[in-house]
Amino acid sequence: MEGISTMKPETGRVNYGGRAFHQDATEAMKGDIIRALIETITNSDDAYGDKDGKIRIEIEHCHGPWSVVTRDRAKGMGASKMRAAFGNLGGRESGFELGESVRGNLGRGAKDLAAFGTVVFESISDDRYSKFTLDPTGNYVLDPTDRKVDTEIRERLGIPRGSGTVVTMNVSENIRCPQHAKLAERLSKHYQLRDILADPRREVMLVNVGKDKGVTLRYAYPSLPVVFQGELSIVGYPEAAVTVTIYRNEERYDDSASDDQRPAGLLIKGRRAIYENTLFRFESNPMAGWFSGRVECSYIDQVAAEYDRRLVARERQDDRNPIPIITRRRDGLQPTHPFYKALATAVEKPLGELIREEEKKAKEGSGHESSKLRRTLDALGRDIARLIDEDLRELEEEGLVGAGEVGSSIPPVKLIPEQAVLYMGEDKTLTVQVRADLKLTEIDVEVDPEGVIAIVGETKIALTPHKKRPTDILVGHVLVRPLVEGKETLLSVRCGSYSAVGLIEVRAERTEIEIPEPETLQFERDSYRVAVGKNKTIHILAPVELVDKHGKDVDVRSSDSGIVVLAGGKSLLRLDEEYEFYVGEITVDARKLGTKAALTAKLGSVTATCNLAVTRDEEGPSIEIKIDDDEAGKYRAFVEKNGQRVIIRIKGGHPAMRRYRGSPPDYKGQDQPLFNALVAEIVADQAARMVLERKFPVAGAEQLDAARFYAEHYAYLSKYLTRCHKTLVADESAD
């Protein structure tokens, strides 16, 4: 027919260019050579399997470009195997998909090593030599055919007989080479390598080329008492087998969840790989630091392999396995995966019980403070909380790179955050920081690939002075909008000859928290704080059947005249059609500071109670400072967080504290200037740490060296210490 085209639609495949290859590899490696070494060491370990074998790592520390060489004498590989393993992205070549006891799952593995520079893979297998060279943009050169190995090749590769593989990373000079001793320490304690380094069949040697003969890396699991051991059933996954072993550490550890060397935490292990070290939802609970252990679950690997199988076969994914469970970024398992959530819920039950026992012990060991010291600590808690809150608000406002930095120590261009998650239906603002001394006025923004997110407004954005650092930093704000769920894209910002790149992930709409239907008459919360002189609205909940029986009129009374229930304490319940239960509200007037009262609501013969306290501030920042009688190993203090409640617990039993506090039961030194000065220093130190943990939440994210860390720490410490000394140490005492 006239006017109808007979041309067939064009089909094809999206080209994955060299720029995208390099950006993706760089995102996976994050500029950390430790990640690269974990890749090469685990690959060599997988190649040996159950056999004995040595792995040799050679580091050539030098100015300019440097090299990292990993050697093993395992089974090696031929040219065809190299082409399949290194020449294809996302392939299923490791044997993981067949259920073999190997770690490879993402189909990228060793290819990400090219993030650091050109990588050369050389191997001997069946007396044949093969070579594969991969550059940072994904281009490779493969020797056309395997050739007979000769003596010169064997001597150069250090494989005098049999098979083996040598991986040489030619690292570009802009990648920092860590100190050798620090490198050895990080590798020997890294949670992903612990099983390998504890295996008597494996010998891993780290050599500083030209400087030493090498040191053998070893890890010895400590001998600790078992406090829980058993197999757990996972709700929704009856076929999953999970064995959990929990130990109690000799001391309580206070290391961050991002610390890959921390002794505390439960190692989640599949058939062979250790995927992460976690304390699940108890990461912020200081008592969780008493525990370490293992969660062994080979079913994780089955879940990962089944997702890949269905993807390749173009089959519909199982609702119980809708997304990959292993993260692309090598940061552990995907916490939003249904199986991970179910696994966490199961493990948190025995772990939570153990933590509650430790909390009970800690409370029993609470200290004996004089009334004078108690009043002083309460006042200091309020003051220091306000200071911390001010600093945290400044960080949230524009994500300042670092206090005290000037000139070239600030990156030319920085995107904050560098990794962002967007939820469908929610726009998000990203911040770009540019050094003011570059004399630039605007930034250009682009997205690659396009279509995953949209830039709201212009792609050319003007820079303005930073509110707190107008002479050092300029800022621009990029508003982005998610378009396609379940996809990732790169957002690039360019300013003059400088640029920065961030990874943007789009997820489904946030799951609304389901409010459980009340079983009887109840207040929305068990306790409230109300600022003196302020009013507060409090909600009352009731199930439909209770209202049908007793009506909708609720009477509310306060046990203390310092808190008055307005409107005569009368509340009318109204049906909330969204949640299908009744909700009422009352307003209280906080008239007297320090009042603690119980509110009692009555509906027919049914009553409900909640507690109220009148404070200087309402639900704002508040820190309690407590001195306990016990000790916690090397720690003088730790921070305990429970919802909005923050407690700095100073361990009065620590040797440094006992000396100045005095002997029980009177602790006569606790009101003396020397002891108070020590408390001031401890509180200021913990306050500075709280801010730094929020400011730099991910280890290595800002590549903090020791000098910068101490500069950051002392900047906050000086600020807080001034306030702490002013409150705790009277002027006449300091004379």
XYZ file of C-alpha atoms in Angstrom:
735
model
C 0.000 0.000 0.000
C 1.130 3.517 -0.769
C 2.678 5.409 2.128
C 3.572 2.322 4.186
C 7.286 1.671 4.628
C 8.543 -1.826 3.877
C 11.819 -1.291 5.743
C 12.454 -3.637 8.655
C 13.146 -2.148 12.095
C 16.798 -1.997 12.979
C 18.015 -4.194 15.806
C 21.321 -4.137 17.556
C 23.133 -4.044 20.858
C 24.145 -1.004 22.891
C 27.831 -0.321 22.401
C 29.776 -0.473 25.661
C 32.566 1.995 24.940
C 36.027 2.341 26.385
C 35.045 5.315 28.534
C 32.197 3.373 30.117
C 34.495 0.357 30.657
C 37.032 2.492 32.486
C 34.431 4.334 34.565
C 32.766 1.072 35.599
C 36.070 -0.569 36.511
C 37.154 2.517 38.434
C 33.863 2.572 40.330
C 34.366 -1.067 41.338
C 37.987 -0.616 42.449
C 37.581 2.874 44.003
C 41.287 3.595 43.561
C 42.158 1.107 46.322
C 44.934 -1.330 45.412
C 43.739 -3.592 48.231
C 40.612 -4.365 46.185
C 42.809 -5.365 43.257
C 44.967 -7.635 45.411
C 41.890 -9.295 46.901
C 40.812 -10.074 43.323
C 44.138 -11.623 42.312
C 44.641 -13.529 45.580
C 41.135 -15.029 45.560
C 41.484 -15.945 41.869
C 44.715 -17.814 42.615
C 43.146 -19.502 45.621
C 40.185 -20.644 43.488
C 42.608 -22.005 40.889
C 44.352 -24.158 43.514
C 41.042 -25.415 44.914
C 41.712 -28.009 47.603
C 45.378 -28.453 46.656
C 48.369 -26.986 48.468
C 49.810 -23.914 46.791
C 51.780 -20.686 47.089
C 50.724 -17.195 46.038
C 53.451 -14.577 45.658
C 52.699 -10.838 45.471
C 55.491 -8.500 44.406
C 55.164 -4.739 44.904
C 57.665 -2.403 43.275
C 57.440 0.825 45.260
C 58.824 3.699 43.220
C 58.133 7.262 42.134
C 55.958 7.533 39.061
C 54.252 4.421 37.640
C 54.673 1.301 39.770
C 53.855 -2.370 39.401
C 52.056 -5.146 41.252
C 52.701 -8.763 40.271
C 50.758 -11.800 41.517
C 52.177 -15.262 40.822
C 50.708 -18.700 41.417
C 51.544 -22.220 40.272
C 48.004 -23.503 39.956
C 46.351 -24.953 36.840
C 46.937 -22.011 34.485
C 44.875 -21.342 31.354
C 45.193 -21.451 27.597
C 44.439 -18.755 25.021
C 40.834 -19.851 24.481
C 40.181 -19.769 28.215
C 41.779 -16.317 28.455
C 39.606 -15.024 25.630
C 36.465 -16.330 27.335
C 37.457 -15.133 30.808
C 38.967 -11.724 30.026
C 37.586 -10.831 26.598
C 33.889 -10.905 27.511
C 32.017 -8.750 30.009
C 29.418 -10.385 32.226
C 30.232 -13.869 30.998
C 29.714 -16.998 33.075
C 33.141 -18.573 32.863
C 34.375 -19.018 36.443
C 32.473 -22.217 37.246
C 30.381 -20.412 39.871
C 27.275 -20.957 37.747
C 27.922 -24.725 37.780
C 28.079 -24.874 41.556
C 31.861 -25.127 41.761
C 33.554 -23.890 44.923
C 34.800 -20.614 43.446
C 34.085 -16.963 44.112
C 33.512 -15.498 40.616
C 29.956 -14.369 39.936
C 29.874 -10.930 38.366
C 31.556 -11.860 35.108
C 33.994 -8.935 35.426
C 36.442 -9.951 38.121
C 40.002 -9.544 36.913
C 38.932 -7.186 34.114
C 38.365 -4.471 36.716
C 42.105 -4.488 37.426
C 42.469 -2.314 34.318
C 41.141 0.579 36.401
C 44.722 1.026 37.647
C 46.474 0.773 34.267
C 47.430 -1.830 31.678
C 47.178 -5.420 32.960
C 49.102 -8.360 31.520
C 47.915 -11.937 32.128
C 50.497 -14.628 31.359
C 49.905 -18.304 31.907
C 51.398 -21.737 31.341
C 49.024 -24.677 30.941
C 49.785 -28.105 29.480
C 53.294 -26.850 28.664
C 51.847 -24.072 26.461
C 52.313 -20.307 27.014
C 49.485 -17.743 26.627
C 49.424 -13.968 27.026
C 46.527 -11.480 27.274
C 47.046 -7.707 27.617
C 44.165 -5.437 28.677
C 44.311 -1.632 28.671
C 42.228 0.820 30.788
C 39.668 1.379 28.007
C 38.882 -2.318 27.514
C 41.022 -2.928 24.422
C 43.006 -6.154 24.532
C 45.731 -8.026 22.689
C 45.732 -11.829 22.791
C 48.616 -13.790 21.348
C 46.983 -15.603 18.415
C 47.967 -19.112 19.431
C 49.375 -20.931 22.408
C 53.031 -21.608 21.899
C 55.360 -24.153 23.352
C 56.830 -22.836 26.577
C 60.605 -22.490 26.750
C 63.133 -22.100 29.558
C 63.380 -18.319 29.135
C 59.620 -17.899 29.667
C 59.601 -20.192 32.701
C 62.488 -18.312 34.303
C 60.872 -14.929 33.651
C 57.515 -16.023 35.060
C 59.043 -17.873 38.010
C 57.299 -21.138 37.064
C 60.185 -23.647 36.714
C 57.833 -26.556 36.045
C 54.156 -27.371 35.754
C 51.456 -24.746 35.272
C 50.715 -21.326 36.718
C 49.595 -17.763 36.098
C 51.263 -14.363 36.491
C 49.212 -11.149 36.591
C 51.127 -7.873 36.204
C 49.370 -4.592 36.947
C 51.190 -1.532 35.621
C 49.755 1.044 38.003
C 49.545 4.660 36.861
C 51.385 7.265 38.904
C 48.189 9.015 40.047
C 47.283 5.937 42.147
C 48.862 6.203 45.574
C 51.198 3.377 46.540
C 50.622 2.555 50.234
C 53.478 1.980 52.630
C 54.572 -1.641 52.530
C 54.040 -2.322 56.230
C 50.551 -0.813 56.086
C 49.756 -2.864 52.997
C 50.802 -6.065 54.759
C 48.702 -5.189 57.808
C 45.558 -4.433 55.785
C 45.848 -7.605 53.726
C 46.535 -9.841 56.718
C 43.455 -8.595 58.585
C 40.999 -8.031 55.718
C 37.844 -10.042 56.372
C 37.605 -11.318 52.770
C 41.062 -12.927 52.998
C 40.877 -14.419 56.499
C 39.929 -17.946 55.436
C 42.680 -18.017 52.797
C 45.343 -16.706 55.171
C 44.222 -19.113 57.912
C 44.321 -22.125 55.536
C 47.432 -24.266 56.206
C 47.359 -25.398 52.547
C 47.938 -21.862 51.353
C 51.066 -19.702 51.613
C 50.657 -16.044 50.612
C 53.880 -14.045 50.468
C 54.144 -10.258 50.074
C 57.468 -9.016 48.678
C 58.836 -5.477 48.592
C 60.883 -5.781 45.389
C 64.538 -4.921 45.914
C 64.070 -4.358 49.640
C 63.310 -7.696 51.310
C 62.741 -11.383 50.712
C 59.106 -11.078 51.622
C 56.804 -11.719 54.543
C 54.258 -14.518 54.753
C 50.766 -13.178 55.398
C 48.903 -15.160 58.032
C 45.638 -14.777 59.907
C 44.836 -16.746 63.054
C 41.233 -16.838 64.203
C 41.219 -16.177 67.970
C 40.131 -18.910 70.350
C 36.947 -17.478 71.858
C 34.028 -18.886 73.853
C 31.013 -19.878 71.760
C 27.864 -18.146 73.038
C 25.529 -19.349 70.283
C 25.679 -22.076 67.676
C 22.879 -23.530 65.634
C 21.064 -23.875 62.343
C 18.430 -21.278 61.525
C 15.363 -21.538 59.330
C 14.742 -18.621 56.977
C 11.146 -17.470 56.564
C 10.099 -17.768 52.928
C 13.130 -19.881 52.008
C 12.601 -23.333 53.560
C 15.268 -24.842 51.292
C 18.015 -22.560 52.652
C 20.487 -24.025 55.147
C 22.129 -21.488 57.470
C 24.595 -22.250 60.252
C 25.369 -19.466 62.719
C 28.216 -19.420 65.233
C 28.654 -16.433 67.551
C 31.645 -15.848 69.832
C 32.133 -13.378 72.670
C 35.269 -11.311 72.154
C 37.797 -10.788 74.924
C 37.104 -7.057 74.734
C 34.432 -4.830 73.248
C 35.476 -3.446 69.868
C 34.283 -0.074 68.693
C 35.374 -0.111 65.051
C 33.191 1.275 62.284
C 31.162 -1.010 60.017
C 33.228 0.309 57.107
C 36.489 -0.930 58.680
C 37.401 -4.056 56.695
C 39.899 -5.104 59.391
C 37.642 -4.932 62.442
C 37.638 -8.027 64.687
C 33.951 -7.713 65.635
C 31.122 -8.702 63.319
C 29.649 -11.809 61.742
C 31.271 -13.020 58.523
C 28.640 -13.971 55.936
C 30.083 -16.797 53.844
C 28.805 -18.677 50.802
C 30.402 -21.808 49.379
C 33.821 -20.162 49.331
C 33.585 -16.367 49.396
C 33.198 -14.206 52.488
C 30.763 -11.553 51.306
C 30.662 -9.137 54.213
C 31.337 -8.549 57.887
C 28.234 -7.205 59.584
C 26.346 -6.771 62.830
C 23.112 -6.210 60.897
C 20.790 -3.659 62.526
C 22.945 -3.560 65.651
C 25.845 -1.703 63.979
C 25.166 1.421 66.046
C 24.752 -0.510 69.304
C 28.046 -0.372 71.234
C 27.320 -3.669 72.998
C 27.351 -5.446 69.630
C 31.119 -4.938 69.626
C 31.427 -7.819 72.082
C 30.558 -10.345 69.368
C 32.093 -11.925 66.289
C 31.294 -15.081 64.375
C 30.162 -16.652 61.126
C 26.962 -17.016 59.120
C 27.588 -19.869 56.673
C 25.055 -20.158 53.869
C 25.890 -21.742 50.506
C 22.319 -20.950 49.461
C 23.497 -17.379 48.743
C 25.482 -18.737 45.796
C 22.474 -20.710 44.573
C 20.353 -17.544 44.655
C 22.996 -15.621 42.688
C 23.455 -18.363 40.086
C 19.711 -18.849 39.599
C 19.177 -15.146 38.960
C 21.902 -15.210 36.294
C 20.492 -18.370 34.708
C 17.039 -16.847 34.348
C 18.485 -13.608 33.025
C 20.449 -15.380 30.290
C 17.466 -17.615 29.455
C 15.168 -14.556 29.445
C 12.893 -16.197 31.986
C 10.802 -14.283 34.506
C 12.658 -13.780 37.772
C 11.340 -15.408 40.941
C 9.577 -12.933 43.264
C 11.821 -14.255 46.035
C 14.890 -13.435 43.932
C 14.010 -10.308 41.927
C 17.436 -8.609 41.886
C 21.100 -9.721 42.055
C 22.013 -10.544 45.639
C 25.743 -9.836 45.194
C 26.521 -6.151 44.693
C 28.404 -5.051 41.613
C 30.582 -2.698 43.670
C 32.177 -5.451 45.780
C 30.658 -3.973 48.930
C 28.940 -7.101 50.220
C 25.429 -8.372 49.667
C 22.460 -6.348 48.478
C 20.586 -5.326 51.661
C 17.305 -4.797 49.772
C 17.219 -8.371 48.457
C 14.325 -10.343 50.031
C 16.603 -13.224 51.029
C 19.107 -10.895 52.698
C 16.279 -9.272 54.655
C 14.966 -12.676 55.754
C 18.486 -13.841 56.655
C 19.121 -10.692 58.693
C 15.844 -11.112 60.582
C 16.728 -14.699 61.476
C 20.268 -13.922 62.667
C 19.232 -10.790 64.553
C 17.132 -12.857 66.955
C 19.981 -14.752 68.725
C 22.383 -11.842 68.261
C 19.870 -9.407 69.744
C 19.367 -11.601 72.810
C 23.114 -11.657 73.448
C 23.364 -7.884 73.052
C 20.495 -7.338 75.492
C 22.346 -9.442 78.068
C 25.400 -7.199 77.674
C 23.226 -4.098 78.019
C 21.818 -5.504 81.241
C 25.334 -6.096 82.595
C 26.329 -2.547 81.687
C 23.334 -1.060 83.487
C 24.091 -3.109 86.592
C 27.558 -1.559 86.537
C 26.298 2.027 86.372
C 28.379 4.462 88.316
C 27.931 6.484 91.478
C 28.072 10.182 90.628
C 27.797 12.992 93.141
C 24.780 15.280 92.761
C 27.116 18.161 91.878
C 28.809 16.172 89.110
C 25.452 14.920 87.833
C 24.109 18.468 87.443
C 27.288 19.567 85.695
C 27.239 16.621 83.281
C 23.579 17.259 82.444
C 24.343 20.874 81.586
C 27.367 19.854 79.523
C 25.302 17.250 77.666
C 22.854 19.911 76.526
C 25.599 22.334 75.476
C 27.734 19.821 73.609
C 24.664 18.416 71.838
C 23.877 21.854 70.432
C 27.438 22.278 69.163
C 27.411 18.860 67.500
C 24.014 19.560 65.986
C 25.288 22.821 64.486
C 28.272 21.074 62.908
C 26.175 18.213 61.548
C 23.670 20.642 60.060
C 26.537 22.381 58.269
C 27.688 19.048 56.844
C 24.174 18.174 55.689
C 23.764 21.608 54.111
C 26.596 21.520 51.605
C 28.746 18.503 52.412
C 31.889 20.487 53.155
C 34.995 18.589 52.079
C 37.017 19.213 55.197
C 37.553 21.820 57.872
C 40.833 23.642 57.787
C 41.722 22.764 54.186
C 43.042 25.500 51.992
C 44.453 25.765 48.511
C 45.393 22.667 46.574
C 44.530 20.231 49.405
C 40.896 20.608 48.320
C 40.073 18.626 45.152
C 39.576 20.911 42.117
C 36.067 19.551 41.549
C 34.094 17.263 43.841
C 30.620 15.776 43.443
C 28.731 15.114 46.690
C 27.720 12.383 47.086
C 29.836 10.419 44.606
C 27.366 7.534 44.828
C 23.695 8.415 45.081
C 20.502 6.393 45.248
C 17.347 7.906 43.776
C 13.866 6.595 44.480
C 11.159 6.777 41.855
C 8.933 9.785 42.443
C 11.567 11.694 44.461
C 13.912 14.372 43.096
C 17.349 14.707 44.690
C 19.844 17.560 44.864
C 23.549 16.835 44.409
C 26.242 19.339 45.355
C 29.325 20.217 43.322
C 32.269 21.868 45.066
C 34.932 23.753 43.102
C 38.098 25.373 44.431
C 37.683 29.144 44.420
C 41.297 29.743 43.373
C 40.548 28.202 39.966
C 38.554 31.359 39.116
C 35.733 29.402 37.438
C 32.119 30.530 37.295
C 30.008 27.598 36.087
C 29.850 23.845 35.579
C 28.508 21.658 32.772
C 26.533 18.543 33.668
C 25.831 15.488 31.502
C 24.401 12.011 31.973
C 25.722 8.850 30.291
C 23.772 6.777 29.416
C 20.848 9.135 29.042
C 17.260 8.245 29.879
C 17.872 6.786 33.352
C 17.649 10.136 35.132
C 16.828 13.669 34.015
C 18.573 16.891 34.975
C 15.894 19.304 36.126
C 16.628 22.734 34.708
C 19.717 23.833 32.814
C 22.774 21.624 32.314
C 25.013 24.680 32.704
C 24.944 25.699 36.372
C 26.380 28.848 37.942
C 28.718 28.598 40.937
C 28.227 30.630 44.112
C 30.460 31.089 47.193
C 30.159 28.503 49.938
C 28.266 29.956 52.913
C 30.941 29.068 55.463
C 34.032 29.094 53.206
C 33.393 31.788 50.568
C 37.090 32.428 49.913
C 38.024 28.747 49.454
C 35.068 26.942 47.893
C 32.389 27.574 45.282
C 29.288 25.406 45.086
C 26.646 24.507 42.539
C 23.551 22.373 42.961
C 22.278 19.801 40.463
C 18.642 18.705 40.740
C 18.072 15.249 39.247
C 14.910 13.228 38.706
C 14.710 9.411 38.384
C 13.115 8.052 35.207
C 13.809 4.305 34.917
C 13.666 1.949 37.901
C 16.453 -0.567 38.467
C 19.060 1.159 36.280
C 22.358 2.939 36.892
C 23.976 5.847 35.082
C 26.978 8.112 35.377
C 26.607 11.818 36.061
C 29.605 13.859 34.949
C 30.338 17.435 35.930
C 32.948 19.446 34.068
C 34.414 22.750 35.160
C 37.082 24.156 32.883
C 39.644 21.386 32.397
C 38.547 19.563 35.570
C 35.813 16.983 36.004
C 34.198 14.604 38.480
C 31.961 11.590 37.966
C 29.297 10.084 40.218
C 27.322 6.856 40.002
C 23.536 7.249 40.223
C 21.325 4.249 41.002
C 17.552 4.388 40.572
C 15.400 2.224 42.823
C 11.682 1.610 43.144
C 9.527 3.913 45.234
C 10.312 3.790 48.922
C 8.313 1.164 50.708
C 6.010 2.865 53.162
C 6.380 1.654 56.711
C 3.253 -0.221 57.618
C 1.763 0.970 60.894
C 0.594 -2.121 62.795
C -3.049 -2.123 63.802
C -3.417 -1.521 67.549
C -4.676 -4.502 69.520
C -6.201 -2.289 72.203
C -6.312 1.362 73.255
C -2.790 2.813 73.123
C -0.760 5.964 72.656
C 1.281 6.223 69.466
C 4.486 6.141 71.528
C 5.366 4.996 75.028
C 7.158 8.208 76.000
C 7.461 11.840 74.925
C 9.591 14.882 75.676
C 8.021 18.339 75.605
C 9.898 21.646 75.730
C 8.921 23.814 78.684
C 6.370 26.469 77.700
C 5.409 24.568 74.540
C 2.366 22.576 73.438
C 2.561 19.129 71.883
C -0.023 17.037 70.038
C -0.143 13.347 70.957
C -2.055 10.655 69.070
C -4.205 7.880 70.549
C -4.960 4.683 68.601
C -7.788 2.168 68.976
C -9.008 -0.860 66.962
C -12.455 -0.767 65.302
C -13.983 -3.468 67.486
C -13.018 -1.596 70.677
C -14.670 1.615 69.429
C -17.773 -0.319 68.377
C -18.048 -1.577 71.949
C -17.154 1.553 73.968
C -17.772 4.510 71.649
C -15.472 7.245 70.354
C -15.030 9.527 73.377
C -11.687 9.216 75.153
C -10.873 10.911 78.457
C -7.205 11.762 79.133
C -5.689 12.836 82.464
C -2.198 13.896 83.577
C -0.669 12.710 86.855
C 1.106 16.049 87.469
C -0.038 19.659 87.234
C 3.234 20.547 85.499
C 1.743 19.004 82.342
C -1.832 20.040 81.535
C -4.091 18.270 79.031
C -5.948 20.954 77.082
C -9.611 20.894 75.963
C -10.555 19.308 79.275
C -8.764 16.111 78.354
C -11.473 15.146 75.862
C -10.595 13.494 72.543
C -12.892 12.216 69.796
C -11.668 9.163 67.893
C -12.028 9.283 64.103
C -11.700 6.396 61.662
C -8.531 6.512 59.578
C -9.736 4.821 56.401
C -6.197 4.307 55.109
C -5.123 2.220 58.115
C -8.594 0.998 59.133
C -8.351 1.877 62.808
C -9.373 4.868 64.916
C -7.092 7.799 65.732
C -7.620 10.613 68.203
C -5.416 13.421 69.395
C -4.907 15.513 72.493
C -2.710 18.534 73.142
C -0.624 18.949 76.275
C 0.852 22.143 77.722
C 4.277 21.795 79.395
C 4.235 24.335 82.229
C 6.956 23.294 84.665
C 10.541 22.362 83.834
C 11.584 18.937 85.108
C 8.047 17.575 85.416
C 7.670 13.861 84.800
C 4.097 12.701 84.429
C 2.013 9.788 83.231
C -0.839 10.366 80.813
C -3.769 7.986 81.210
C -6.340 7.595 78.446
C -9.660 5.881 79.218
C -12.201 4.463 76.764
C -14.988 2.705 78.618
C -13.271 0.238 80.922
C -10.036 0.163 78.879
C -7.033 2.356 79.764
C -3.679 3.215 78.187
C -0.690 5.114 79.577
C 2.408 6.911 78.342
C 5.155 8.913 80.038
C 5.961 12.601 79.495
C 8.933 14.692 80.585
C 9.277 18.477 80.418
C 12.778 19.518 79.298
C 14.564 22.617 78.075
C 14.448 21.306 74.511
C 11.832 19.085 72.907
C 12.914 16.337 70.534
C 16.061 18.197 69.561
C 19.644 17.119 70.155
C 20.382 15.721 73.577
C 23.352 13.844 74.931
C 23.550 12.116 78.279
C 26.954 11.766 79.899
C 27.298 8.906 82.363
C 30.206 7.581 84.378
C 30.109 3.807 84.862
C 32.034 1.882 87.479
C 33.252 -0.818 85.084
C 35.887 -0.819 82.351
C 35.816 -1.793 78.664
C 39.329 -2.942 77.855
C 41.406 -0.218 76.238
C 38.457 2.153 75.802
C 37.973 5.036 78.214
C 34.524 5.761 76.784
C 32.107 4.834 74.038
C 28.973 6.287 72.506
C 25.707 4.401 72.909
C 22.857 5.254 70.532
C 19.272 4.189 71.051
C 16.963 5.934 68.609
C 17.181 9.672 69.333
C 18.932 9.011 72.643
C 22.722 9.367 72.695
C 24.789 8.462 75.757
C 28.517 9.036 76.218
C 29.511 6.320 78.691
C 32.779 7.093 80.457
C 34.309 3.939 81.918
C 35.208 4.902 85.466
C 36.965 1.558 85.964
C 39.582 2.312 83.302
C 43.053 2.541 84.936
C 43.493 6.142 83.770
C 40.180 7.083 85.397
C 40.520 5.106 88.653
C 43.660 6.990 89.605
C 41.898 10.362 89.686
C 38.372 9.294 90.573
C 39.302 7.753 93.886
C 38.232 4.585 95.646
C 34.675 3.267 95.967
C 32.150 3.763 97.315
C 32.692 7.524 97.795
C 34.916 8.294 94.770
C 36.155 11.428 96.493
C 38.117 12.617 93.475
C 35.123 12.950 91.172
C 34.429 16.571 92.155
C 38.081 17.600 91.920
C 39.368 19.781 89.037
C 41.868 17.150 87.837
C 39.199 14.490 87.363
C 36.803 16.971 85.763
C 39.502 18.094 83.314
C 39.999 14.454 82.321
C 36.237 14.032 81.815
C 36.189 17.206 79.698
C 38.918 15.834 77.428
C 37.101 12.503 77.009
C 33.727 14.101 76.235
C 35.285 16.470 73.683
C 37.112 13.583 72.017
C 33.928 11.501 71.711
C 32.011 14.498 70.362
C 34.661 15.103 67.697
C 34.547 11.454 66.766
C 30.754 11.536 66.317
C 31.054 14.354 63.798
C 33.959 12.755 61.915
C 32.090 9.449 61.613
C 29.204 11.307 59.977
C 31.532 13.391 57.843
C 33.574 10.475 56.518
C 31.225 7.466 56.779
C 33.106 5.215 54.341
C 36.667 4.082 54.884
C 38.925 5.457 52.174
C 36.158 7.589 50.650
C 38.166 10.758 51.153
C 41.547 8.984 51.178
C 42.359 10.508 54.553
C 46.009 10.319 55.419
C 47.202 10.652 59.010
C 47.986 14.368 58.710
C 44.548 15.261 57.425
C 42.790 13.030 59.955
C 44.518 14.727 62.877
C 43.878 18.167 61.379
C 40.166 17.340 61.096
C 40.038 15.817 64.568
C 41.874 18.645 66.312
C 39.698 21.275 64.625
C 36.576 19.816 66.244
C 38.359 18.779 69.449
C 39.532 22.338 70.122
C 36.035 23.693 69.637
C 34.381 21.156 71.956
C 37.165 21.140 74.539
C 36.737 24.859 75.179
C 33.072 24.349 76.055
C 33.747 21.215 78.126
C 36.438 22.882 80.239
C 34.287 25.962 80.768
C 31.433 23.818 82.110
C 33.377 21.247 84.125
C 36.358 23.193 85.455
C 35.615 26.434 87.314
C 37.875 29.409 86.555
C 39.162 29.576 90.114
C 40.095 25.885 89.954
C 42.260 26.496 86.920
C 44.276 29.239 88.610
